[in-house]
Short mmCIF file of C-alpha atoms in Angstrom, two decimals:
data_model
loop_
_atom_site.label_atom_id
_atom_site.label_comp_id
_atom_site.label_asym_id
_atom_site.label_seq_id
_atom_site.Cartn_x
_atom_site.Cartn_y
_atom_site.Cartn_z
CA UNK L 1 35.81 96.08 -27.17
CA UNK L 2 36.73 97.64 -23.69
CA UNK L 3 40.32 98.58 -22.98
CA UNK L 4 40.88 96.19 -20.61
CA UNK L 5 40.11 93.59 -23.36
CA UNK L 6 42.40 95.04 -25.38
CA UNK L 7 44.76 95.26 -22.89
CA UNK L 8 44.26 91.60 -22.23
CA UNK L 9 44.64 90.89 -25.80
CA UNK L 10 47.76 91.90 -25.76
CA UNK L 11 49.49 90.16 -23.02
CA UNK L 12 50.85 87.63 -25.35
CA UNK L 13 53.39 90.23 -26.19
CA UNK L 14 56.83 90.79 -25.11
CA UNK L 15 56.80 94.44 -24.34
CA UNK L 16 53.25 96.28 -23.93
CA UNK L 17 52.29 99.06 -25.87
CA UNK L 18 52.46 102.54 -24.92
CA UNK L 19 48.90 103.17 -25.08
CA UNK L 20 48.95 99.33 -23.12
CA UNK L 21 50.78 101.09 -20.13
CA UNK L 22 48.39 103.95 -20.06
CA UNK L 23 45.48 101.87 -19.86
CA UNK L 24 47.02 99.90 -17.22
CA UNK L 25 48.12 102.95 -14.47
CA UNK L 26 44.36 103.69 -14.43
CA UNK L 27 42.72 100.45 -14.39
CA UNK L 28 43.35 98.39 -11.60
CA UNK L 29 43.02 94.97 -12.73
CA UNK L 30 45.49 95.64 -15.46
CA UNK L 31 48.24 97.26 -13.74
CA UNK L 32 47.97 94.11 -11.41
CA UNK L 33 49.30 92.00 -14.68
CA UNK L 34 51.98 94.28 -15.06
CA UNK L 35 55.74 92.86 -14.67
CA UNK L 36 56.05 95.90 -11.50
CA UNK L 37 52.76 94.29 -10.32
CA UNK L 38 53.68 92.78 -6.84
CA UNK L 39 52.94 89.55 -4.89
CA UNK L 40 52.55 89.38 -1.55
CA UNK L 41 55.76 90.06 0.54
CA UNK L 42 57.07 87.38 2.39
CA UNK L 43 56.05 87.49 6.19
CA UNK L 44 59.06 89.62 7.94
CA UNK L 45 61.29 87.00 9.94
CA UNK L 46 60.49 84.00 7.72
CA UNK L 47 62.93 85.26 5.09
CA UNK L 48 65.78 85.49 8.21
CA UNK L 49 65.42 82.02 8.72
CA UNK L 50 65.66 81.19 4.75
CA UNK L 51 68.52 83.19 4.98
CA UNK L 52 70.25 81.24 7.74
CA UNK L 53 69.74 77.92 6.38
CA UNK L 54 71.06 78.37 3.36
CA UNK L 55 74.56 80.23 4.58
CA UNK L 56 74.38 76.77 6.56
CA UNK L 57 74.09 74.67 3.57
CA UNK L 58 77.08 76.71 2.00
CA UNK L 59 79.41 76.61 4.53
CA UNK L 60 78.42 72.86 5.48
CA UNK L 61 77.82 71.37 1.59
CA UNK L 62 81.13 70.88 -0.38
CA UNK L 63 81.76 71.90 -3.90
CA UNK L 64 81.21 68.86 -6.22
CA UNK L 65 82.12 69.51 -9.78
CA UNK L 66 79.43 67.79 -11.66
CA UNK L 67 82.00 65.43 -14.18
CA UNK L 68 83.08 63.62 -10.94
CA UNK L 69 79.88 62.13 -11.10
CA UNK L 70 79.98 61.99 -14.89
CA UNK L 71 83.17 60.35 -14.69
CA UNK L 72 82.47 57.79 -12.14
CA UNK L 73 79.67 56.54 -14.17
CA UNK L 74 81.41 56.27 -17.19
CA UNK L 75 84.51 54.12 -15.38
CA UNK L 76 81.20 52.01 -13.43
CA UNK L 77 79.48 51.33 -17.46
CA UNK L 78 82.64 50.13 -18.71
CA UNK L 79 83.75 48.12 -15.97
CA UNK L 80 80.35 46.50 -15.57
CA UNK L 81 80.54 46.31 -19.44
CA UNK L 82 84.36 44.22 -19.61
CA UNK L 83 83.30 42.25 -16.63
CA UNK L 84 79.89 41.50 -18.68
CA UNK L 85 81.80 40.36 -21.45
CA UNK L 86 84.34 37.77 -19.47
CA UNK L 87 81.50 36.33 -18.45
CA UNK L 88 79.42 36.03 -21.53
CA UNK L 89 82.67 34.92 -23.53
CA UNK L 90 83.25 35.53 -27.21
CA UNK L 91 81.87 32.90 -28.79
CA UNK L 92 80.04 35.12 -31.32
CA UNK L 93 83.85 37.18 -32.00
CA UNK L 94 85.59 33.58 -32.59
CA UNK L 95 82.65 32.51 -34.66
CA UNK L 96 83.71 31.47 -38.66
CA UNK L 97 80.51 33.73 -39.24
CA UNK L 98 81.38 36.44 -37.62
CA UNK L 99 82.53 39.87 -39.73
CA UNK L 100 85.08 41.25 -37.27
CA UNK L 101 85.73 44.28 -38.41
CA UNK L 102 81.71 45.39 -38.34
CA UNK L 103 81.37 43.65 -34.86
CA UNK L 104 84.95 45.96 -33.43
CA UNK L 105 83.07 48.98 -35.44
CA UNK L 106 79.79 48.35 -33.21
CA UNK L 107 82.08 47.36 -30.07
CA UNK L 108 83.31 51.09 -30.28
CA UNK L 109 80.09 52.67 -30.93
CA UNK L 110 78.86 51.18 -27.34
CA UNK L 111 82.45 51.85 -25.77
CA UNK L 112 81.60 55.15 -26.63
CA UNK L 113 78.04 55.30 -25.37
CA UNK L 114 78.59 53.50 -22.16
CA UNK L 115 81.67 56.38 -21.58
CA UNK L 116 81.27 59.81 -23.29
CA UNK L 117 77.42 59.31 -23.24
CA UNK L 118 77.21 58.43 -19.53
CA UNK L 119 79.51 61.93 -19.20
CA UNK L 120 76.72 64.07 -21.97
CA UNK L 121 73.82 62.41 -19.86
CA UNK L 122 74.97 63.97 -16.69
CA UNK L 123 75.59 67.24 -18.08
CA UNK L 124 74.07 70.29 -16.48
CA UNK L 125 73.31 71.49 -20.42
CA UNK L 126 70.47 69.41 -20.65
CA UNK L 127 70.93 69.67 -25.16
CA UNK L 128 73.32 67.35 -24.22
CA UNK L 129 71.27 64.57 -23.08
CA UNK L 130 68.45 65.22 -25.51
CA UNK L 131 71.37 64.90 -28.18
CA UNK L 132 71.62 61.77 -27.03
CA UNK L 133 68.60 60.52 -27.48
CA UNK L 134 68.52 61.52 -31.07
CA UNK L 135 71.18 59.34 -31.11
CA UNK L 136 70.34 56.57 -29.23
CA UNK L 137 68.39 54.61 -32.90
CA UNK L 138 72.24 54.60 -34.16
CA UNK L 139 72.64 51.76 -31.63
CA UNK L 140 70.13 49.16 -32.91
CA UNK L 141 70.71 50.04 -36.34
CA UNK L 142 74.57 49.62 -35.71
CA UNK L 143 73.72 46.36 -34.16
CA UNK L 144 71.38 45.02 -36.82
CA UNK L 145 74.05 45.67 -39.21
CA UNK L 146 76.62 44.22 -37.78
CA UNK L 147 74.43 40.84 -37.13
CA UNK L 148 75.60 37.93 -39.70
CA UNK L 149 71.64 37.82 -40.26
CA UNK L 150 71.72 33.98 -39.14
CA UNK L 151 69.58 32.69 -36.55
CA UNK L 152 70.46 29.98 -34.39
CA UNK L 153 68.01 27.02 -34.04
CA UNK L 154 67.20 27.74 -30.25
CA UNK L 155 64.62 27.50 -28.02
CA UNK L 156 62.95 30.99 -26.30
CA UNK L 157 64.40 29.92 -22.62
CA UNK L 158 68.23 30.10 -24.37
CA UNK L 159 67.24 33.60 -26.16
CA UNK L 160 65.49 34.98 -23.16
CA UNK L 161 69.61 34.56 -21.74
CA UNK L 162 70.19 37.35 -23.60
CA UNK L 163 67.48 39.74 -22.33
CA UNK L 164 68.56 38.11 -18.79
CA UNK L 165 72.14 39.09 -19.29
CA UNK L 166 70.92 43.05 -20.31
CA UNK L 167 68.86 43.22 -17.27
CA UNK L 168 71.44 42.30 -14.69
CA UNK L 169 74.71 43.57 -16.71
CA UNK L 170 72.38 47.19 -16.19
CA UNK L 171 71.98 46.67 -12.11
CA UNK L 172 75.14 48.04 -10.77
CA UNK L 173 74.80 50.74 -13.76
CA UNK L 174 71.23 51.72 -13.05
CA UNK L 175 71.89 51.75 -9.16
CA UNK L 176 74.52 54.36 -9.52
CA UNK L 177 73.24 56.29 -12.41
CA UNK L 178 70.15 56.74 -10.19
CA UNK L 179 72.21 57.82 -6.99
CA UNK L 180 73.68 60.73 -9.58
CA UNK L 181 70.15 61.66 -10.44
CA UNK L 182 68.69 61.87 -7.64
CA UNK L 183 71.20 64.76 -6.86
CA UNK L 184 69.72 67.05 -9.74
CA UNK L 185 66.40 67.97 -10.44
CA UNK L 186 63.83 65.58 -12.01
CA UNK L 187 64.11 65.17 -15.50
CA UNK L 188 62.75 62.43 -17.92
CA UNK L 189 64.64 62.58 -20.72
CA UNK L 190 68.06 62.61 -18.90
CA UNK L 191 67.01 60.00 -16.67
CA UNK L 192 66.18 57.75 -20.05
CA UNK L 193 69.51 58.84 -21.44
CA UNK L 194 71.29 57.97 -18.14
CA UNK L 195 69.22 54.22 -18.40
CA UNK L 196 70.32 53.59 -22.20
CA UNK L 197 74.14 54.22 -21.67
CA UNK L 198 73.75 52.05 -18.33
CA UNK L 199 72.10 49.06 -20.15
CA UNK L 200 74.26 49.52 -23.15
CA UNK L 201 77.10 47.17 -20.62
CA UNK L 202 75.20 44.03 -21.67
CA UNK L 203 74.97 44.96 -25.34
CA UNK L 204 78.63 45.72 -25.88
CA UNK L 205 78.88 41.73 -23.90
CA UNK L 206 76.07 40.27 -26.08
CA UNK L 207 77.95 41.98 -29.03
CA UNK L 208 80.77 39.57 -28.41
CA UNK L 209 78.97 36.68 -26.91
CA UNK L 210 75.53 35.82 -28.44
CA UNK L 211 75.92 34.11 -32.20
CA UNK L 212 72.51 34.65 -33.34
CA UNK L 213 72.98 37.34 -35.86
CA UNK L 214 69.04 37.51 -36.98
CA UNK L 215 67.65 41.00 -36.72
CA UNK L 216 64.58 39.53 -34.56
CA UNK L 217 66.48 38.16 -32.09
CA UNK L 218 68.77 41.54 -31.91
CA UNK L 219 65.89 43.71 -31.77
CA UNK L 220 63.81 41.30 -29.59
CA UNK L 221 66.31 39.93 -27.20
CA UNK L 222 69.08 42.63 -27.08
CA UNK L 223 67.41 45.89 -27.62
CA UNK L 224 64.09 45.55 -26.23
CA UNK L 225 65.38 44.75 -22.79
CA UNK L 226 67.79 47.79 -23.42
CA UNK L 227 64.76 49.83 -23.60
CA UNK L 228 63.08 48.58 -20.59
CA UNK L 229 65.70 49.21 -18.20
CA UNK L 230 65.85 52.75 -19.48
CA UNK L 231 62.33 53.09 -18.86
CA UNK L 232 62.35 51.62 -15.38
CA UNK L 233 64.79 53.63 -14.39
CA UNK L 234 62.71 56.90 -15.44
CA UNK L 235 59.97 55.32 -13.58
CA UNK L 236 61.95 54.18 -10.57
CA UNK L 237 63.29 58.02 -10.40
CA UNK L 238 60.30 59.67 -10.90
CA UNK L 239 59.14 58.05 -7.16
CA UNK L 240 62.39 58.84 -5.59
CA UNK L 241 63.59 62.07 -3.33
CA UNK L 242 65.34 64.35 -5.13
CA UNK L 243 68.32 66.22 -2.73
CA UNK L 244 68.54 69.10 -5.17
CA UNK L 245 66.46 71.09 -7.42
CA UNK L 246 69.28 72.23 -9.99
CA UNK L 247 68.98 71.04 -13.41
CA UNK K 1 62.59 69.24 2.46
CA UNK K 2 66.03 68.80 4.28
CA UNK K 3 66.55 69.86 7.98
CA UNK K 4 68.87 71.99 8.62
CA UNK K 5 70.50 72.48 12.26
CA UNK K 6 70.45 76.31 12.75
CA UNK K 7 74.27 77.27 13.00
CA UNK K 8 74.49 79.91 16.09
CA UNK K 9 77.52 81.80 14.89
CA UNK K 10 76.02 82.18 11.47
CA UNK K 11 73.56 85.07 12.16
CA UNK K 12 75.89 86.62 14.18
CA UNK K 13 79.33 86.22 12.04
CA UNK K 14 80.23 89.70 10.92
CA UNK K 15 79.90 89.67 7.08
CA UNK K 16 82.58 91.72 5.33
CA UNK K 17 81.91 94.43 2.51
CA UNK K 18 82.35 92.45 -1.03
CA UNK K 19 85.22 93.73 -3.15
CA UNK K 20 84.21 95.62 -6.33
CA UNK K 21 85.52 95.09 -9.80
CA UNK K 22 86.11 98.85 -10.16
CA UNK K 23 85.28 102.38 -8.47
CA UNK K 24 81.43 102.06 -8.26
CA UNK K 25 80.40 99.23 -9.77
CA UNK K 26 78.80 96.15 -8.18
CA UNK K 27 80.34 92.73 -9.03
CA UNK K 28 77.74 91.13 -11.38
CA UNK K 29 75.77 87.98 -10.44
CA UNK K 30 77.77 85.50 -12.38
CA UNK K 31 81.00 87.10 -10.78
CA UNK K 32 79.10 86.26 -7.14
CA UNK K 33 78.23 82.74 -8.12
CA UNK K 34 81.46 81.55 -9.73
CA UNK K 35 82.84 83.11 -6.60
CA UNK K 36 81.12 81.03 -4.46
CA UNK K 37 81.72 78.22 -6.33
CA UNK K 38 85.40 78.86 -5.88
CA UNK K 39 84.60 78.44 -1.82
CA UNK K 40 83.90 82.23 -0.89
CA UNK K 41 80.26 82.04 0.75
CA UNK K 42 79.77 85.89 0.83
CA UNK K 43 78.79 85.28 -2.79
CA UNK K 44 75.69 83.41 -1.72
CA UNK K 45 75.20 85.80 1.02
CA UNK K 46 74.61 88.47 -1.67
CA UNK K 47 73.10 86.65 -4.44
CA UNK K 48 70.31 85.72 -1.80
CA UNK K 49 69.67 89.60 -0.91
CA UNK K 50 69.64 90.23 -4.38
CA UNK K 51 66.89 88.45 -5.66
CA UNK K 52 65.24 86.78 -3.13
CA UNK K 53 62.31 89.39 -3.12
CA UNK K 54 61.59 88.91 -6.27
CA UNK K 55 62.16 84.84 -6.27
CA UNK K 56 59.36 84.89 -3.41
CA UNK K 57 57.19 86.82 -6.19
CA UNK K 58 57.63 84.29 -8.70
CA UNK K 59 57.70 81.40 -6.12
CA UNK K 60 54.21 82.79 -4.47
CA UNK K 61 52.59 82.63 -7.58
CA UNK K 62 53.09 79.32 -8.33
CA UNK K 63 52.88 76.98 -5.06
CA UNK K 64 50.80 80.04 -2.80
CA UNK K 65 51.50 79.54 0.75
CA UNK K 66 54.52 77.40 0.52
CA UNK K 67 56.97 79.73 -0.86
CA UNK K 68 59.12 79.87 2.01
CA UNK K 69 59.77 76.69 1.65
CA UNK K 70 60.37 76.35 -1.91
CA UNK K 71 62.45 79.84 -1.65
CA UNK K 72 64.66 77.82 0.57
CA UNK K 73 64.53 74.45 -1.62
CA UNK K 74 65.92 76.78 -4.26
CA UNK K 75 68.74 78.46 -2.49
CA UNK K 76 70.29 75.11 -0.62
CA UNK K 77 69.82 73.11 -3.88
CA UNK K 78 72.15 75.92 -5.61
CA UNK K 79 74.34 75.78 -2.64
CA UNK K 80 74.70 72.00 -2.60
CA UNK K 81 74.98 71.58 -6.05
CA UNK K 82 77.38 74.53 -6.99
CA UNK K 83 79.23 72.26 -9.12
CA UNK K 84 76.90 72.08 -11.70
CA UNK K 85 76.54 75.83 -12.40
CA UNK K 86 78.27 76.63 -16.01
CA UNK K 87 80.90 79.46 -15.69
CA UNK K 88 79.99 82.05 -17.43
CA UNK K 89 76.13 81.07 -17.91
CA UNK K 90 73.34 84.29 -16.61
CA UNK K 91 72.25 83.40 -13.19
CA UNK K 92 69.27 84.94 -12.90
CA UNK K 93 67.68 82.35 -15.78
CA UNK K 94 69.50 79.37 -14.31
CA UNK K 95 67.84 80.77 -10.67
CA UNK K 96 64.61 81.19 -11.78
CA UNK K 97 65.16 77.22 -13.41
CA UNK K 98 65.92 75.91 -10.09
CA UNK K 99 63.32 77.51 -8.62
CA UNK K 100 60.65 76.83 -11.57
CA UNK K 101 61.98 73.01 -10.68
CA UNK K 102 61.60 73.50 -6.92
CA UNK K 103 57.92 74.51 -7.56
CA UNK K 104 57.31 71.71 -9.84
CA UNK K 105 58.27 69.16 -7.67
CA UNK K 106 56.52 70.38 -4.78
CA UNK K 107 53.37 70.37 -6.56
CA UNK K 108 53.92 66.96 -7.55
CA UNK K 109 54.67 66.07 -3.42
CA UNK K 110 51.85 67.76 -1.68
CA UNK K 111 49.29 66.57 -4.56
CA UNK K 112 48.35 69.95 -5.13
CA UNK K 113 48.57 69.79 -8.96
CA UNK K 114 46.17 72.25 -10.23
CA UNK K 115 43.86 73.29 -9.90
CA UNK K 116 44.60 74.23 -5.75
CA UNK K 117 42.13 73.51 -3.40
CA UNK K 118 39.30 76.04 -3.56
CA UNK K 119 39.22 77.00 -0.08
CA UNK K 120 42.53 78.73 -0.54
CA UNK K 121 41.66 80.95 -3.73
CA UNK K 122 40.36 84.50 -3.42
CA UNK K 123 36.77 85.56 -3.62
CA UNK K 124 36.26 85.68 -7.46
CA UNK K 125 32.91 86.98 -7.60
CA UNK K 126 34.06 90.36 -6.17
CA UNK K 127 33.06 93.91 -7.55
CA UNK K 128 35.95 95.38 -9.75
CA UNK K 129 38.21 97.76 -7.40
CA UNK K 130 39.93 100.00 -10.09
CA UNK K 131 42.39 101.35 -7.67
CA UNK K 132 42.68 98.48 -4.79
CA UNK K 133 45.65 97.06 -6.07
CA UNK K 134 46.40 94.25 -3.40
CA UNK K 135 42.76 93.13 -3.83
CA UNK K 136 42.86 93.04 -7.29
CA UNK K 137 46.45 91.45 -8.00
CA UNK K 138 45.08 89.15 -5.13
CA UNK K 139 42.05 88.14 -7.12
CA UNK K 140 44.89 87.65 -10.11
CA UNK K 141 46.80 85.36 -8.15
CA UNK K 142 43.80 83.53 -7.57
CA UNK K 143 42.94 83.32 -10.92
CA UNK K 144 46.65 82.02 -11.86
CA UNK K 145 46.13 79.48 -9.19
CA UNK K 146 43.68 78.10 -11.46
CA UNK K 147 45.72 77.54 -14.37
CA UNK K 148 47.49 73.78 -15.04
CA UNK K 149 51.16 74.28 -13.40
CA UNK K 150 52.67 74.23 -16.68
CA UNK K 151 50.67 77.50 -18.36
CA UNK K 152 51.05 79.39 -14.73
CA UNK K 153 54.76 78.75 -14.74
CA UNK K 154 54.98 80.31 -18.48
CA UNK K 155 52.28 82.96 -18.25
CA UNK K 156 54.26 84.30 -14.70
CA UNK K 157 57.91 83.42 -16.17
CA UNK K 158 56.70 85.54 -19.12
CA UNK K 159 54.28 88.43 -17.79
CA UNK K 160 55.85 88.82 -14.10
CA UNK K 161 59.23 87.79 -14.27
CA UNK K 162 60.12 89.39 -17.72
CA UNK K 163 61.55 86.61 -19.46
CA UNK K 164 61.11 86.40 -23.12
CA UNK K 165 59.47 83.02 -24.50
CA UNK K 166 63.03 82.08 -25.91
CA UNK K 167 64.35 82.69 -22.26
CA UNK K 168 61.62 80.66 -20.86
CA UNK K 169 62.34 77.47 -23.41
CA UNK K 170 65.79 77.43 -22.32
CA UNK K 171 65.26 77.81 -18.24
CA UNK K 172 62.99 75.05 -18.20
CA UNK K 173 64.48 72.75 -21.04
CA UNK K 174 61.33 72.65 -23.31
CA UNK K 175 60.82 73.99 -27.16
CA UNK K 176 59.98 77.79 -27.58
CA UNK K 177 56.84 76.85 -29.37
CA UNK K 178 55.94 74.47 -26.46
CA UNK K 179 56.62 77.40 -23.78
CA UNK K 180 54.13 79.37 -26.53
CA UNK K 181 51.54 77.17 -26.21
CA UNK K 182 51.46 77.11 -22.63
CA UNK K 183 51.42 80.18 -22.67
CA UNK K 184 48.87 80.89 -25.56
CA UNK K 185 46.47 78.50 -23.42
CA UNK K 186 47.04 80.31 -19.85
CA UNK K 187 46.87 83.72 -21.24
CA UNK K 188 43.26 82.61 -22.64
CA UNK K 189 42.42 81.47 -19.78
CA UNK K 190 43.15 83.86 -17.95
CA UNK K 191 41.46 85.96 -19.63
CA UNK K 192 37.78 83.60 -19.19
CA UNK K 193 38.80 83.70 -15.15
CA UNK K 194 39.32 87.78 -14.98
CA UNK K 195 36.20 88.45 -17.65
CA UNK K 196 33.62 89.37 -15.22
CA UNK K 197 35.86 91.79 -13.41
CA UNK K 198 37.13 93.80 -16.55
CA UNK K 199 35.50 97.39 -17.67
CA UNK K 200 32.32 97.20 -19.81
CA UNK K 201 32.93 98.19 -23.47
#
């Protein structure tokens, strides 16, 4: 075994070797993989330019404090999400079948995502949107729960409502959400986290609304299509521009 | 890429001496950003002389030619989204994160994804040249060029830039044993790509 293999051997490491370092200031190749090792300069003048567009895009860009955006989503879910509901009704609240205090228990649990989990998406510590994701199961098992288990005799166009009300309760969500990602850098997992709290506006409506408890419509109807427009909106973002590269 | 109009007072705007914290001591990196975040853009200014040497390094390595480019992706993104730097939080990691992004999502762009085109690499079937250190940490770079985006970014995060593999897991949002792996795998290969050139035994 040559030096320089066991010089490459150890490259894995955090700090080289003494005897590492002496290998390396006589052997070329090596002391081209040390840390001092360096690239090519940049070509003198292009750096000046660099320079002067970003003093531009300080004085010109102003300062926006990243909850704004946090915040406006959160009042944009809920809105979407009580407008949702007026429109869906409450039949399923009113219903003789209905366990209130389990349905107000779940209606919370999605107040909370489609608010405080629109903020934790959107925050620059990206834990907090993988947190959120770890979460996210909570919401179909809240909802199957909550379900009076009983399945109304309907036919698939009148359950496919419910995926239909989902989809388009998410638009104006989804829109936004995506305008607020698109000004931080690409990032799947907070894009899906930022598609679940904006699709979670129909749910908390259905929650009210739909009267067919059974677990396969909930899972079928309610939280499948809340899975879908999270993924479309990863996909949809994954194609569009992004303005800025911070996380 | 955003256009910029060039600004012609800018280059020529007379750039006052930064204050110091105390008799001889620079102000500290976080200190410039969270300064600049409160509106004073002589923090930028100085952050940018600071490290953008070394950001072209790390940036070179990873997208070759382009690094201007991506060295100014890096800088405007942290200027245009100043809001979403965490008081407090080391700036050269969350730098080097930007800039890690910046050189991801160029790659992704331009269609470059590794490994780059060929005609760009370095002449790999050169004699060693023990002492001809731009040749040989040119024929290096070549050989990172070769590597999958995701093992160059850790092996140069980790062997050029000095960041430990827990550093590395945090800047880019990934496990530690992920960043390990990447690494594991680049260093390896590596390793194959550099063989020929090494001493004999």
């Amino acid at each position: 075994v040559s030096p320089c293999d066991t010089f490459a051997q150890h490259l894995e490491s955090d700090s080289l070797a003494a005897a590492d370092r002496a290998h390396a200031e006589e052997c070329g190749l090596c002391r081209a993989l040390l840390p001092e090792a360096s690239s090519e300069a940049a070509a003198p003048g292009s750096m000046e330019r660099v320079r002067v567009a970003v003093l531009e895009a300080a004085r010109t860009a102003p300062v926006r404090p990243w909850w704004r955006e946090g915040a406006l989503l959160a009042v944009v879910n809920a809105a979407t999400a009580l407008v949702a509901a007026v429109i869906v009704g409450t039949a399923n609240w009113n219903s003789p079948a209905a366990h209130r205090p389990r349905l107000a228990a779940v209606g919370l649990l999605l107040l909370l995502s489609l608010t405080l989990g629109a903020m934790a998406a959107l925050d620059p510590k990206r834990r907090r949107a993988r947190a959120l994701l770890w979460l996210a199961p909570l919401v179909p098992i809240a909802l199957v729960l909550a379900g009076n288990g009983i399945a109304e005799a309907r036919i698939f166009g009148e359950a496919l409502s419910c995926a239909v009300v989902v989809c388009l309760s998410a638009g104006v969500p989804v829109v936004v959400g995506l305008i607020c990602l698109r000004g931080m850098a690409l990032d799947g997992r907070r894009a899906m986290a930022v598609g679940l709290t904006g699709a979670t506006a129909g749910l908390f409506a259905l929650n009210l609304g739909c009267g067919d408890g059974s677990a396969h419509h909930l899972l079928g109807f309610h939280v499948l299509p809340w899975l879908l427009v999270a993924g479309l909106l990863v996909f949809i973002r994954r194609w569009l521009p992004t303005l800025s590269q911070v996380p | 890429m955003c256009v910029l109009k060039r600004p012609p007072s800018v280059a020529a705007k007379p750039v006052a001496p930064l204050p110091r914290t105390e008799v001889g001591s620079v102000e500290t990196d976080e200190r410039l950003m969270e300064r600049f975040v409160q509106g004073d853009e002589r923090g930028i200014s100085e952050l940018f002389a600071r490290h953008v040497g070394q950001l072209h390094g790390f940036v070179r390595r990873m997208v070759g030619d382009a690094a201007d480019d991506v060295v100014q992706t890096t800088f405007v993104s942290i200027c245009r989204s100043r809001g979403r730097y965490q008081r407090g939080a080391p700036f050269r990691p969350w730098l080097y994160a930007v800039a890690a992004n910046a050189a991801r999502d160029h790659l992704r762009r331009s269609r470059h994804e590794e490994p780059r085109s060929p005609a760009t690499l370095p002449e790999m079937t050169a004699e060693p040249e023990p002492l001809a250190d731009p040749g040989l940490a040119r024929l290096v770079e070549g050989a990172l060029a070769q590597l999958p985006s995701s093992q160059r970014e850790a092996v140069v995060l980790h062997r050029f830039e000095g960041f430990s593999f827990r550093e590395i897991a945090d800047l880019l949002g990934v496990s530690e044993t992920a960043v390990k792996v990447r690494a594991h795998r680049g260093y390896e290969r590596l390793r194959v790509l550099l063989a020929h050139l090494r001493a004999p035994p």
